[in-house]
Amino acid sequence: MKQKMTQKLRLSAAAKKQPVDRPPCICPGGMMNMMFADIMEQAGCLWPETHNDAKKMAELAYALNQADGFENYGVPFCMTVEAEAMGATVNMGNRLCEPHVVESLLTSCVQIEKIKPLDLQTGRVATVLDAITILKGKNPAVPIIGNLTGPISVAGTLLDMSLLLREFRKFPADAQRYLDIICDNLIVFGKAQIEAGADAICISEPSGTGEILGPQNFANFTVNCLNKILDELNVSVKIVHICGRLKSVYDIIPQIHCDAFSFDAVVPIAEIKKHVTTHAVMGNISTFALGSMQPEKIASLVSGALTQGVDIVAPACGLSTTTPLVNVQTMVDVTRTI
Amino acid sequence: MNNKEESLKSLSECVVEMEDEKIISIAEEYIKAGYPAFDGILYGLVDGMNKAADLYENEEYFIPELLICSDAMYNGLNVLRPYLKKTDFSQKAKVVIGVVEGDTHDIGKNLVKIMLETAGYELIDLGRDVPAGSFVDTVKNTGASVVALATLMSTSTNNMKRVIDLLKEEGLRGNVKVVVGGGPISPAFAKKIGADGYSESAVEAVKLVNSLVDA
């Protein structure tokens, strides 16, 4: 297939391991942050105000794609929308610092009555949905990626992660009930993003990883929760990102009901391809390199990833906000010229 | 009552086997039998924690297991510590530890803290989402000789450099060793921002700090 595809068709074909003219080069957004100071200044949409302003949020996502940046729109630009909507207290950060949760809501997973049901009409949940609606009116050839923070990561934010990990072990049934409520809320948000116009949903799980939980908990909690959510989402592209080393869970990853699987820079593409044959593999250009190295180095990293057979080129774990625009443009450019 | 060897073994096993409640009575019996608190900590609790760390290194234990082992260790420590004699501990260096500003993920930091405390260091824990200035003020006020910085968020890595730069501006950089770690951190990054060392795991962090402090 040599005929030029649109960015949207290319992403959905690549995610399904169907023939493409060349791999897409994307960055989903959400936990996999795609925004940096260069582009905020260029677009005149600065953090932190942009996080609360649907128009600016859409404008910033649009500006990056227009600047020969990533081949998608993606919102939001942080991983705190869901936790805030369920009751956690968030510090909105600043120009260079992402919003982050500063106060957990619970002290044990038995306190499920404290969790607020996610309301689609208010706060930043509504902002994200409005931003997707606005982006839907922009270039229809560009895929819109909606984002969900992974269920274990949300659970480990509403309740301090180290307490949650203890309760996984000590009170697994209570932990499961707690996770079910979080999954239900995430399903509501995911469905609403699709209804607003998202062409793809990416769920990023920085905390519920095999490296942190170990293989048994990863399968019992992370994979079960992810699948519960993924099965409810009717959208053409489903992406899951799991942070950290994967050695202990390579054989569990194929059980995740997503199309594309994204992973960290510490995981070799060749290793993943050996174990995950059913899914498109996505990644894993070093976030650190993108933030700090020269464009020539970026070009060689991207070429290397393509040679190893990555299906979708993306930063390994989002971007640092001090990433130079030229590095992102180089990344896209190398993908385009193969 | 068991003999001393068996009691030490029980303390160690309680830590390894995550018996965070049972360990309290075992530690109380140990003290009641008149055995020295110092030995109980070193050959019981710390021995258990070291064994748990080995299991973690071998991927038989993961972070949930390690956290409950450390709960057991601390519960035992709370019983034994009041019985320590003043001469028992020659305190090693003071270490200021925290997660840099912009990030609230602190499991890694807590594990490093546990392992450094186990190794005998005095830890000053600033918690998470810590502004660069707080690290510098704490070094100034406590005379700490090691600063340990952590983050899980790629967006926060630049705040590690801010701590180092600020230490330089305040003329304190020469007095302290700075070590960094966390998911997005690599040895190359550590070198680039001028840190003295990087470690990949909590167990390695102890070896790293030992080597820097002895140097």
Coordinates of C-alpha atoms in Angstrom, one line a residue:
Chain A
M1 CA 0.0 0.0 0.0
K2 CA 1.8 3.1 -1.2
Q3 CA -1.1 5.5 -1.6
K4 CA -1.0 8.3 0.9
M5 CA -3.4 7.7 3.8
T6 CA -4.9 10.3 6.1
Q7 CA -3.5 10.5 9.6
K8 CA -6.7 9.1 11.0
L9 CA -6.9 6.1 8.6
R10 CA -3.2 5.4 9.1
L11 CA -3.6 5.3 12.9
S12 CA -6.6 3.0 12.8
A13 CA -5.0 0.7 10.3
A14 CA -1.6 0.6 12.1
A15 CA -3.4 -0.1 15.4
K16 CA -5.1 -3.1 13.8
K17 CA -1.9 -4.3 12.2
Q18 CA -3.4 -3.7 8.7
P19 CA -1.2 -2.5 5.8
V20 CA -0.2 1.2 6.0
D21 CA 1.8 3.5 3.7
R22 CA 4.1 4.2 6.7
P23 CA 3.7 4.1 10.5
P24 CA 2.0 7.0 12.2
C25 CA 3.8 9.2 14.7
I26 CA 1.6 10.2 17.6
C27 CA 1.6 11.2 21.3
P28 CA -1.7 10.4 22.9
G29 CA -1.9 13.1 25.6
G30 CA -3.2 12.5 29.1
M31 CA -0.6 10.9 31.3
M32 CA 1.5 10.6 28.1
N33 CA 1.9 14.4 28.0
M34 CA 2.4 15.8 24.6
M35 CA 2.7 19.5 25.4
F36 CA 5.8 21.7 26.0
A37 CA 6.7 25.3 26.5
D38 CA 7.7 26.0 22.9
I39 CA 4.3 25.1 21.6
M40 CA 2.3 26.8 24.4
E41 CA 4.1 30.0 23.6
Q42 CA 3.6 29.6 19.9
A43 CA -0.1 29.0 20.3
G44 CA -0.6 31.5 23.1
C45 CA -2.2 28.9 25.2
L46 CA -0.3 28.6 28.4
W47 CA -0.4 26.2 31.3
P48 CA -2.0 26.2 33.8
E49 CA -5.0 28.2 32.6
T50 CA -5.3 26.0 29.5
H51 CA -6.2 23.0 31.7
N52 CA -9.5 24.7 32.6
D53 CA -10.4 26.2 29.2
A54 CA -11.9 24.0 26.6
K55 CA -11.2 26.5 23.8
K56 CA -7.5 26.9 24.7
M57 CA -7.1 23.1 25.3
A58 CA -8.4 22.4 21.8
E59 CA -6.4 25.3 20.3
L60 CA -3.1 23.9 21.9
A61 CA -3.8 20.4 20.6
Y62 CA -4.5 21.8 17.2
A63 CA -1.4 24.0 17.2
L64 CA 0.9 21.1 17.8
N65 CA -0.5 19.1 14.9
Q66 CA -0.4 22.2 12.7
A67 CA 3.3 22.8 13.5
D68 CA 4.3 19.5 12.0
G69 CA 4.1 17.9 15.4
F70 CA 2.4 14.7 16.3
E71 CA -0.2 13.2 13.9
N72 CA -3.1 13.4 16.3
Y73 CA -5.0 15.7 18.6
G74 CA -5.0 14.6 22.2
V75 CA -6.6 15.8 25.4
P76 CA -6.3 16.5 28.3
F77 CA -2.7 17.3 29.2
C78 CA -2.4 15.6 32.6
M79 CA -3.6 12.6 34.6
T80 CA -5.6 14.3 37.3
V81 CA -9.0 15.0 35.7
E82 CA -10.6 11.7 36.8
A83 CA -9.2 11.8 40.4
E84 CA -10.3 15.4 40.8
A85 CA -13.8 14.6 39.5
M86 CA -14.0 11.8 42.1
G87 CA -13.0 14.0 44.9
A88 CA -9.2 14.4 45.2
T89 CA -7.6 17.8 45.6
V90 CA -5.4 19.0 42.7
N91 CA -2.7 21.6 42.5
M92 CA -2.9 22.9 39.0
G93 CA 0.8 23.3 38.6
N94 CA 2.4 26.1 36.5
R95 CA 3.8 26.7 33.0
L96 CA 6.2 23.8 33.2
C97 CA 4.7 21.6 35.9
E98 CA 1.7 19.4 35.3
P99 CA -1.3 19.4 37.5
H100 CA -0.9 16.9 40.3
V101 CA -3.0 15.5 43.1
V102 CA -1.9 16.9 46.5
E103 CA -4.5 15.4 48.8
S104 CA -5.8 11.8 48.7
L105 CA -9.5 11.3 49.4
L106 CA -9.5 8.1 51.3
T107 CA -7.5 6.4 54.0
S108 CA -8.7 2.9 53.2
C109 CA -10.5 1.3 50.2
V110 CA -13.5 0.5 52.5
Q111 CA -14.5 4.2 52.4
I112 CA -16.1 3.9 49.0
E113 CA -19.0 6.1 49.9
K114 CA -16.6 9.1 49.8
I115 CA -16.0 8.7 46.1
K116 CA -18.0 11.1 44.0
P117 CA -19.8 9.8 40.9
L118 CA -18.1 11.3 37.9
D119 CA -20.2 14.2 36.6
L120 CA -20.0 14.9 32.9
Q121 CA -21.4 18.4 33.2
T122 CA -19.0 20.0 35.5
G123 CA -15.3 20.9 36.1
R124 CA -12.5 19.6 33.9
V125 CA -14.4 16.5 32.8
A126 CA -16.7 18.9 31.0
T127 CA -13.7 20.9 29.8
V128 CA -12.2 17.8 28.2
L129 CA -15.5 16.8 26.5
D130 CA -16.0 20.4 25.2
A131 CA -12.4 20.4 23.9
I132 CA -13.0 17.2 22.0
T133 CA -16.2 18.6 20.5
I134 CA -14.2 21.7 19.3
L135 CA -11.5 19.5 17.9
K136 CA -14.1 17.5 16.0
G137 CA -14.8 20.7 14.0
K138 CA -11.1 21.1 13.0
N139 CA -9.3 18.9 10.4
P140 CA -11.4 15.7 10.1
A141 CA -8.3 13.8 8.7
V142 CA -6.6 14.1 12.1
P143 CA -7.5 11.5 14.7
I144 CA -8.6 12.8 18.1
I145 CA -7.3 10.7 21.0
G146 CA -9.2 10.9 24.3
N147 CA -7.4 9.8 27.4
L148 CA -8.2 7.9 30.6
T149 CA -5.9 7.6 33.5
G150 CA -5.5 3.9 34.3
P151 CA -7.8 2.4 37.0
I152 CA -5.0 1.4 39.3
S153 CA -3.3 4.8 39.0
V154 CA -6.6 6.6 39.8
A155 CA -7.1 4.1 42.7
G156 CA -3.6 4.9 44.0
T157 CA -4.3 8.6 43.8
L158 CA -7.6 8.7 45.6
L159 CA -6.1 6.4 48.2
D160 CA -2.3 6.7 48.8
M161 CA -0.6 4.2 46.5
S162 CA 1.4 2.5 49.3
L163 CA -1.8 2.0 51.3
L164 CA -3.6 0.6 48.3
L165 CA -0.8 -1.9 47.6
R166 CA -1.0 -3.1 51.2
E167 CA -4.8 -3.5 50.9
F168 CA -4.5 -5.4 47.7
R169 CA -2.7 -8.0 49.7
K170 CA -4.7 -7.8 53.0
F171 CA -8.2 -7.0 51.9
P172 CA -8.5 -8.1 48.2
A173 CA -12.3 -8.2 48.2
D174 CA -12.6 -4.6 49.5
A175 CA -9.9 -3.5 47.0
Q176 CA -11.9 -5.1 44.2
R177 CA -15.1 -3.3 45.2
Y178 CA -13.2 -0.1 45.3
L179 CA -11.7 -0.7 41.9
D180 CA -15.1 -1.6 40.4
I181 CA -16.4 1.9 41.3
I182 CA -13.4 3.6 39.8
C183 CA -13.8 1.5 36.6
D184 CA -17.5 2.4 36.4
N185 CA -16.6 6.1 36.6
L186 CA -13.8 5.7 34.0
I187 CA -16.3 3.9 31.6
V188 CA -18.7 6.9 31.9
F189 CA -15.9 9.3 31.0
G190 CA -14.5 7.2 28.2
K191 CA -17.9 6.7 26.6
A192 CA -18.6 10.4 26.8
Q193 CA -15.3 11.2 25.1
I194 CA -16.2 8.8 22.3
E195 CA -19.6 10.4 22.0
A196 CA -18.0 13.9 21.9
G197 CA -15.9 12.7 18.9
A198 CA -12.8 10.8 20.1
D199 CA -11.5 8.5 17.4
A200 CA -9.3 6.6 19.8
I201 CA -9.0 6.1 23.6
C202 CA -5.7 5.7 25.3
I203 CA -5.6 4.3 28.9
S204 CA -2.2 5.0 30.6
E205 CA -1.3 3.0 33.7
P206 CA 1.9 4.5 35.3
S207 CA 1.2 2.9 38.7
G208 CA -0.6 -0.4 38.1
T209 CA 2.5 -1.9 36.5
G210 CA 4.0 -5.4 36.5
E211 CA 7.2 -4.0 37.9
I212 CA 5.4 -2.5 41.0
L213 CA 2.6 -5.0 41.6
G214 CA 4.3 -8.3 40.4
P215 CA 2.7 -10.6 37.9
Q216 CA -0.1 -12.0 40.0
N217 CA -1.5 -8.7 41.1
F218 CA -0.9 -7.2 37.7
A219 CA -3.1 -10.0 36.1
N220 CA -5.8 -9.9 38.9
F221 CA -6.2 -6.2 39.3
T222 CA -4.6 -4.2 36.4
V223 CA -5.5 -6.4 33.5
N224 CA -9.0 -7.3 34.8
C225 CA -9.8 -3.6 35.4
L226 CA -8.4 -2.5 32.0
N227 CA -10.5 -5.1 30.2
K228 CA -13.6 -4.2 32.1
I229 CA -13.2 -0.7 30.8
L230 CA -12.0 -1.5 27.3
D231 CA -14.9 -3.9 26.7
E232 CA -17.3 -1.1 27.3
L233 CA -15.7 1.3 24.9
N234 CA -16.9 1.2 21.4
V235 CA -14.2 3.0 19.4
S236 CA -12.0 2.1 16.5
V237 CA -8.6 2.4 18.2
K238 CA -7.9 1.4 21.8
I239 CA -4.4 2.0 23.2
V240 CA -3.0 0.9 26.5
H241 CA 0.3 2.2 28.0
I242 CA 2.0 0.4 30.9
C243 CA 5.0 2.1 32.4
G244 CA 8.2 0.4 33.7
R245 CA 9.9 -2.9 33.1
L246 CA 7.7 -5.7 31.7
K247 CA 9.9 -8.7 32.0
S248 CA 7.8 -10.3 34.7
V249 CA 4.5 -9.8 32.8
Y250 CA 5.4 -10.2 29.1
D251 CA 3.1 -13.2 28.8
I252 CA 0.2 -11.5 30.5
I253 CA 0.2 -8.4 28.2
P254 CA -1.5 -10.2 25.2
Q255 CA -4.5 -10.7 27.5
I256 CA -5.2 -6.9 27.5
H257 CA -8.2 -6.1 25.2
C258 CA -6.5 -3.2 23.3
D259 CA -5.4 -2.8 19.7
A260 CA -2.1 -1.1 20.4
F261 CA 0.3 -1.6 23.3
S262 CA 2.6 1.2 24.4
F263 CA 5.6 0.8 26.7
D264 CA 8.6 2.5 28.2
A265 CA 12.1 3.2 26.8
V266 CA 13.6 0.6 29.1
V267 CA 11.7 -2.2 27.3
P268 CA 13.4 -3.3 24.0
I269 CA 11.0 -3.3 21.0
A270 CA 12.3 -6.7 19.9
E271 CA 11.5 -8.3 23.2
I272 CA 7.9 -7.0 23.1
K273 CA 7.4 -8.1 19.6
K274 CA 8.5 -11.6 20.6
H275 CA 5.9 -11.8 23.3
V276 CA 3.1 -9.6 22.1
T277 CA 2.2 -10.8 18.6
T278 CA -1.5 -10.1 18.7
H279 CA -1.2 -6.3 19.3
A280 CA 0.3 -3.4 17.4
V281 CA 3.3 -2.2 19.4
M282 CA 3.7 1.5 20.0
G283 CA 6.6 3.6 21.4
N284 CA 9.2 4.0 22.6
I285 CA 11.4 7.0 21.8
S286 CA 13.1 8.0 25.0
T287 CA 11.3 10.9 26.7
F288 CA 14.6 11.9 28.2
A289 CA 16.3 12.0 24.8
L290 CA 13.5 14.0 23.3
G291 CA 13.8 16.5 26.1
S292 CA 17.5 16.9 26.0
M293 CA 19.4 15.6 23.0
Q294 CA 20.2 17.0 19.6
P295 CA 17.8 16.3 16.6
E296 CA 20.4 14.0 15.0
K297 CA 20.2 11.7 18.0
I298 CA 16.4 11.8 17.8
A299 CA 16.5 10.9 14.1
S300 CA 18.7 7.9 14.8
L301 CA 16.5 6.7 17.7
V302 CA 13.4 6.9 15.5
S303 CA 15.1 5.1 12.6
G304 CA 16.2 2.4 15.1
A305 CA 12.7 1.9 16.4
L306 CA 11.3 1.7 12.8
T307 CA 14.0 -0.9 11.9
Q308 CA 13.0 -3.0 14.9
G309 CA 9.4 -3.0 13.6
V310 CA 7.5 -0.6 15.8
D311 CA 4.0 -0.2 14.4
I312 CA 3.3 3.2 15.8
V313 CA 6.0 5.7 16.7
A314 CA 5.5 7.6 19.9
P315 CA 7.4 9.0 22.8
A316 CA 8.1 6.3 25.4
C317 CA 6.3 8.1 28.2
G318 CA 5.1 11.4 27.0
L319 CA 7.2 14.5 26.9
S320 CA 8.9 16.8 29.4
T321 CA 7.6 20.4 29.2
T322 CA 11.0 21.6 28.2
T323 CA 11.2 19.5 25.1
P324 CA 12.3 21.5 22.0
L325 CA 9.8 21.7 19.2
V326 CA 12.5 20.8 16.7
N327 CA 12.9 17.4 18.3
V328 CA 9.2 16.5 17.9
Q329 CA 9.3 17.7 14.3
T330 CA 12.4 15.6 13.7
M331 CA 10.6 12.6 15.1
V332 CA 7.6 13.0 12.9
D333 CA 9.8 13.9 9.9
V334 CA 11.9 10.8 10.1
T335 CA 8.7 8.7 10.3
R336 CA 7.4 10.4 7.2
T337 CA 10.5 9.9 5.1
I338 CA 11.0 6.2 5.4
Chain B
M1 CA 10.9 -19.3 76.0
N2 CA 13.1 -19.8 73.0
N3 CA 16.8 -19.3 73.1
K4 CA 18.2 -16.1 71.7
E5 CA 19.1 -17.6 68.3
E6 CA 15.6 -18.8 67.8
S7 CA 14.1 -15.5 68.9
L8 CA 16.3 -13.6 66.4
K9 CA 15.2 -16.1 63.8
S10 CA 11.5 -15.5 64.6
L11 CA 12.0 -11.7 64.3
S12 CA 13.7 -12.1 61.0
E13 CA 11.0 -14.5 59.7
C14 CA 8.2 -12.2 60.8
V15 CA 9.7 -9.4 58.6
V16 CA 10.3 -11.7 55.6
E17 CA 6.8 -13.4 56.0
M18 CA 5.0 -10.0 56.3
E19 CA 3.7 -10.8 59.9
D20 CA 3.3 -7.1 60.8
E21 CA 1.0 -7.9 63.8
K22 CA 2.6 -11.0 65.1
I23 CA 6.0 -9.4 65.2
I24 CA 4.9 -7.0 68.0
S25 CA 4.4 -9.8 70.6
I26 CA 7.5 -11.7 69.4
A27 CA 9.6 -8.5 69.9
E28 CA 8.0 -8.0 73.4
E29 CA 8.9 -11.5 74.3
Y30 CA 12.4 -11.0 73.1
I31 CA 12.8 -8.0 75.4
K32 CA 11.2 -9.7 78.3
A33 CA 13.7 -12.6 78.0
G34 CA 16.4 -9.9 78.6
Y35 CA 18.1 -10.1 75.2
P36 CA 19.8 -6.9 73.9
A37 CA 17.6 -4.6 71.7
F38 CA 20.6 -3.8 69.5
D39 CA 21.0 -7.5 68.5
G40 CA 17.3 -7.9 67.9
I41 CA 17.3 -5.0 65.5
L42 CA 20.5 -5.9 63.7
Y43 CA 20.3 -9.7 63.6
G44 CA 16.5 -10.0 63.6
L45 CA 14.7 -7.1 61.9
V46 CA 17.5 -5.8 59.6
D47 CA 18.4 -9.4 58.7
G48 CA 14.7 -10.0 57.7
M49 CA 14.6 -6.8 55.7
N50 CA 17.8 -7.7 53.9
K51 CA 16.3 -11.1 53.1
A52 CA 13.1 -9.4 51.8
A53 CA 15.2 -7.1 49.7
D54 CA 16.9 -10.2 48.2
L55 CA 13.6 -11.7 47.3
Y56 CA 12.6 -8.4 45.7
E57 CA 15.8 -8.4 43.7
N58 CA 15.1 -11.9 42.5
E59 CA 11.5 -10.9 41.5
E60 CA 9.9 -13.2 44.0
Y61 CA 8.6 -10.2 46.0
F62 CA 7.3 -7.0 44.5
I63 CA 6.5 -3.7 46.0
P64 CA 3.3 -4.7 47.9
E65 CA 5.2 -7.4 49.7
L66 CA 8.2 -5.2 50.4
L67 CA 5.9 -2.5 51.9
I68 CA 4.3 -5.0 54.3
C69 CA 7.7 -6.4 55.3
S70 CA 8.8 -2.9 56.1
D71 CA 5.6 -2.4 58.2
A72 CA 6.6 -5.5 60.1
M73 CA 10.2 -4.1 60.5
Y74 CA 9.0 -0.8 61.8
N75 CA 6.5 -2.4 64.2
G76 CA 9.3 -4.5 65.6
L77 CA 11.5 -1.4 65.7
N78 CA 8.9 0.5 67.8
V79 CA 9.1 -2.2 70.4
L80 CA 12.9 -2.6 70.5
R81 CA 14.1 1.0 70.0
P82 CA 13.3 2.3 73.5
Y83 CA 15.6 -0.4 75.0
L84 CA 18.6 0.6 73.0
K85 CA 21.6 1.9 74.9
K86 CA 23.0 5.2 73.8
T87 CA 26.3 3.6 72.8
D88 CA 24.6 1.1 70.6
F89 CA 24.4 3.2 67.5
S90 CA 27.1 5.2 65.9
Q91 CA 24.9 7.1 63.6
K92 CA 26.0 7.3 60.0
A93 CA 25.5 10.4 57.9
K94 CA 22.3 12.4 57.7
V95 CA 20.4 12.1 54.4
V96 CA 17.7 14.5 53.2
I97 CA 15.2 12.7 51.0
G98 CA 12.2 13.8 49.0
V99 CA 10.2 13.7 45.8
V100 CA 10.8 16.8 43.8
E101 CA 8.2 19.4 43.1
G102 CA 5.4 18.5 40.7
D103 CA 5.2 14.9 41.7
T104 CA 3.4 13.0 44.4
H105 CA 4.5 9.5 43.7
D106 CA 6.5 8.5 46.7
I107 CA 6.7 4.7 46.9
G108 CA 10.2 4.5 45.4
K109 CA 11.3 7.3 47.7
N110 CA 9.8 5.5 50.7
L111 CA 11.6 2.2 49.8
V112 CA 14.9 4.0 49.5
K113 CA 14.3 5.7 52.9
I114 CA 13.5 2.3 54.5
M115 CA 16.7 0.7 53.1
L116 CA 18.9 3.6 54.1
E117 CA 17.4 3.6 57.6
T118 CA 18.0 -0.1 57.7
A119 CA 21.6 0.6 56.8
G120 CA 21.9 3.0 59.7
Y121 CA 21.6 6.4 58.1
E122 CA 19.6 9.2 59.7
L123 CA 16.8 10.1 57.3
I124 CA 15.1 13.5 57.1
D125 CA 12.1 12.9 54.9
L126 CA 10.6 16.0 53.3
G127 CA 7.8 14.0 51.7
R128 CA 6.6 14.6 48.2
D129 CA 6.0 17.5 45.9
V130 CA 8.9 19.3 47.6
P131 CA 10.0 22.7 46.3
A132 CA 13.8 23.0 45.5
G133 CA 14.2 25.6 48.2
S134 CA 13.1 23.2 51.0
F135 CA 15.9 20.8 50.2
V136 CA 18.4 23.6 50.3
D137 CA 17.0 25.0 53.6
T138 CA 17.1 21.6 55.2
V139 CA 20.7 21.0 54.2
K140 CA 21.5 24.4 55.7
N141 CA 19.6 23.7 59.0
T142 CA 20.6 20.1 59.6
G143 CA 24.1 19.8 58.2
A144 CA 23.0 16.8 56.2
S145 CA 25.7 15.4 53.9
V146 CA 23.5 13.5 51.4
V147 CA 20.5 14.7 49.4
A148 CA 18.4 12.0 47.7
L149 CA 15.9 13.2 45.1
A150 CA 13.2 11.1 43.4
T151 CA 10.6 11.5 40.8
L152 CA 8.4 9.2 38.7
M153 CA 7.2 11.9 36.4
S154 CA 9.2 12.9 33.3
T155 CA 7.7 16.4 33.6
S156 CA 9.3 16.8 37.0
T157 CA 12.9 15.8 36.2
N158 CA 14.0 19.3 35.6
N159 CA 13.2 20.1 39.2
M160 CA 16.1 17.8 40.2
K161 CA 18.4 20.1 38.4
R162 CA 16.9 23.1 40.1
V163 CA 17.8 21.6 43.5
I164 CA 21.4 21.1 42.4
D165 CA 21.6 24.6 40.9
L166 CA 20.2 26.1 44.0
L167 CA 22.7 24.2 46.2
K168 CA 25.5 25.6 44.0
E169 CA 24.1 29.2 44.3
E170 CA 24.0 28.9 48.0
G171 CA 27.5 27.6 48.1
L172 CA 26.4 24.3 49.6
R173 CA 27.1 22.0 46.7
G174 CA 30.6 21.1 48.0
N175 CA 29.2 19.9 51.3
V176 CA 26.7 17.4 50.0
K177 CA 26.5 14.4 47.7
V178 CA 23.4 14.4 45.6
V179 CA 21.8 11.1 44.4
V180 CA 18.9 10.8 42.1
G181 CA 16.5 8.0 41.1
G182 CA 13.1 7.2 39.7
G183 CA 11.3 5.8 36.6
P184 CA 12.3 8.4 34.0
I185 CA 15.9 8.9 35.5
S186 CA 18.9 7.4 33.8
P187 CA 22.6 7.5 34.6
A188 CA 23.1 9.8 31.6
F189 CA 20.5 12.2 33.0
A190 CA 22.1 12.1 36.5
K191 CA 25.4 13.0 35.0
K192 CA 24.0 15.7 32.8
I193 CA 22.4 17.6 35.7
G194 CA 25.5 17.2 37.8
A195 CA 24.3 14.7 40.4
D196 CA 26.9 12.5 42.2
G197 CA 25.1 9.3 41.5
Y198 CA 22.1 7.4 40.3
S199 CA 20.7 4.1 41.4
E200 CA 18.1 1.9 39.9
S201 CA 16.7 0.4 43.0
A202 CA 16.4 0.9 46.7
V203 CA 19.0 -1.8 47.4
E204 CA 21.4 -0.2 45.0
A205 CA 20.8 3.2 46.6
V206 CA 22.4 1.9 49.9
K207 CA 25.5 0.7 48.0
L208 CA 25.6 4.1 46.2
V209 CA 25.3 6.2 49.3
N210 CA 27.8 4.0 51.2
S211 CA 30.4 4.5 48.4
L212 CA 29.8 8.3 48.2
V213 CA 30.0 8.8 51.9
D214 CA 33.1 6.7 52.4
A215 CA 34.8 8.4 49.5

